[in-house]
Short mmCIF file of C-alpha atoms in Angstrom, two decimals:
data_model
loop_
_atom_site.label_atom_id
_atom_site.label_comp_id
_atom_site.label_asym_id
_atom_site.label_seq_id
_atom_site.Cartn_x
_atom_site.Cartn_y
_atom_site.Cartn_z
CA UNK A 4 4.50 -13.12 12.85
CA UNK A 5 3.54 -9.56 12.00
CA UNK A 6 2.61 -6.91 14.49
CA UNK A 7 -0.31 -4.57 13.93
CA UNK A 8 0.95 -1.08 14.70
CA UNK A 9 -2.31 0.62 13.85
CA UNK A 10 -3.26 1.07 17.50
CA UNK A 11 0.09 2.01 19.08
CA UNK A 12 1.41 4.66 16.68
CA UNK A 13 0.25 8.14 15.85
CA UNK A 14 -1.42 8.19 12.39
CA UNK A 15 1.21 10.52 10.93
CA UNK A 16 3.91 7.97 11.79
CA UNK A 17 2.18 5.33 9.63
CA UNK A 18 3.24 7.20 6.49
CA UNK A 19 6.13 5.85 4.42
CA UNK A 20 9.15 8.13 4.34
CA UNK A 21 10.85 6.42 1.40
CA UNK A 22 10.04 4.13 -1.49
CA UNK A 23 12.48 1.62 0.01
CA UNK A 24 10.46 1.53 3.25
CA UNK A 25 7.24 0.82 1.33
CA UNK A 26 8.95 -1.80 -0.83
CA UNK A 27 10.39 -3.53 2.26
CA UNK A 28 6.99 -3.53 3.98
CA UNK A 29 5.26 -5.09 0.96
CA UNK A 30 8.01 -7.68 0.43
CA UNK A 31 7.79 -8.74 4.09
CA UNK A 32 4.02 -9.23 3.93
CA UNK A 33 2.90 -5.91 5.38
CA UNK A 34 -0.82 -5.21 5.12
CA UNK A 35 -1.49 -1.58 4.19
CA UNK A 36 -4.71 0.41 3.94
CA UNK A 37 -4.48 3.89 2.51
CA UNK A 38 -6.35 6.73 0.84
CA UNK A 39 -5.25 8.48 -2.32
CA UNK A 40 -7.32 11.42 -3.51
CA UNK A 41 -10.14 10.23 -1.25
CA UNK A 42 -10.20 6.69 -2.68
CA UNK A 43 -9.42 3.73 -0.40
CA UNK A 44 -6.88 1.07 -1.38
CA UNK A 45 -5.49 -2.03 0.31
CA UNK A 46 -2.31 -4.02 -0.13
CA UNK A 47 -2.72 -7.59 1.10
CA UNK A 48 -1.03 -10.96 0.59
CA UNK A 49 -3.59 -13.70 -0.06
CA UNK A 50 -2.02 -17.07 -0.75
CA UNK A 51 1.45 -15.59 -0.36
CA UNK A 52 1.07 -13.26 -3.36
CA UNK A 53 1.11 -9.46 -3.24
CA UNK A 54 -2.22 -7.86 -4.04
CA UNK A 55 -3.41 -4.27 -4.42
CA UNK A 56 -6.91 -3.03 -5.13
CA UNK A 57 -9.42 -0.37 -4.28
CA UNK A 58 -11.47 -1.15 -1.18
CA UNK A 59 -14.19 -3.67 -1.98
CA UNK A 60 -13.45 -3.48 -5.74
CA UNK A 61 -12.08 -6.83 -6.96
CA UNK A 62 -12.32 -5.55 -10.55
CA UNK A 63 -9.38 -3.22 -9.75
CA UNK A 64 -7.20 -5.97 -8.29
CA UNK A 65 -3.63 -6.64 -9.31
CA UNK A 66 -1.96 -9.77 -7.94
CA UNK A 67 1.73 -10.44 -8.42
CA UNK A 68 4.76 -12.14 -6.91
CA UNK A 69 6.77 -9.06 -7.92
CA UNK A 70 6.81 -6.08 -5.55
CA UNK A 71 7.79 -3.85 -8.47
CA UNK A 72 4.49 -4.69 -10.21
CA UNK A 73 2.60 -3.54 -7.10
CA UNK A 74 4.60 -0.31 -7.03
CA UNK A 75 3.73 0.21 -10.71
CA UNK A 76 -0.02 -0.12 -10.02
CA UNK A 77 -1.83 2.76 -11.73
CA UNK A 78 -3.98 4.95 -9.56
CA UNK A 79 -7.16 6.58 -10.96
CA UNK A 80 -5.19 9.60 -12.20
CA UNK A 81 -2.74 7.40 -14.12
CA UNK A 82 0.16 7.86 -11.74
CA UNK A 83 1.97 4.81 -10.37
CA UNK A 84 1.83 4.02 -6.67
CA UNK A 85 5.60 4.54 -6.50
CA UNK A 86 5.10 8.12 -7.72
CA UNK A 87 2.56 9.10 -5.08
CA UNK A 88 3.84 7.57 -1.83
CA UNK A 89 4.16 11.00 -0.24
CA UNK A 90 0.59 11.84 -1.22
CA UNK A 91 -1.13 8.78 0.26
CA UNK A 92 -2.78 8.84 3.68
CA UNK A 93 -2.04 5.57 5.46
CA UNK A 94 -5.04 4.51 7.53
CA UNK A 95 -3.56 1.28 8.92
CA UNK A 96 -0.51 -0.86 8.38
CA UNK A 97 1.39 -3.80 9.76
CA UNK A 98 5.19 -3.97 9.85
#
C-alpha cells in the first residue's frame, strides 16, 4: 500500500534530491505529478507498467516496464527527464 504524502509534507520536500531517489520511487509504483518549464507531467503505473505523459495528453505517453526508459523520456526541450530532475517542480507524489 502506498501513502499519499501530498498533504502532510511541505511542497519543497516533495522534490527529488537524487536520481536514485526518483528511480526508486518510480520502481516502487510512486505516482508523481510535476511541472517542467510550466508544462504538467504525470508518472503513473496503469496495469503494473510505468507510464509518463503530459497532463491530459495521451499522444505524449510512454509506457514501459523499464524505469530507465521513463528516465530517458524526452521533455519538450529535448532533454531527458533524468537530466532535469533538479529543475522540475513536484506538485504531488506518493512514496
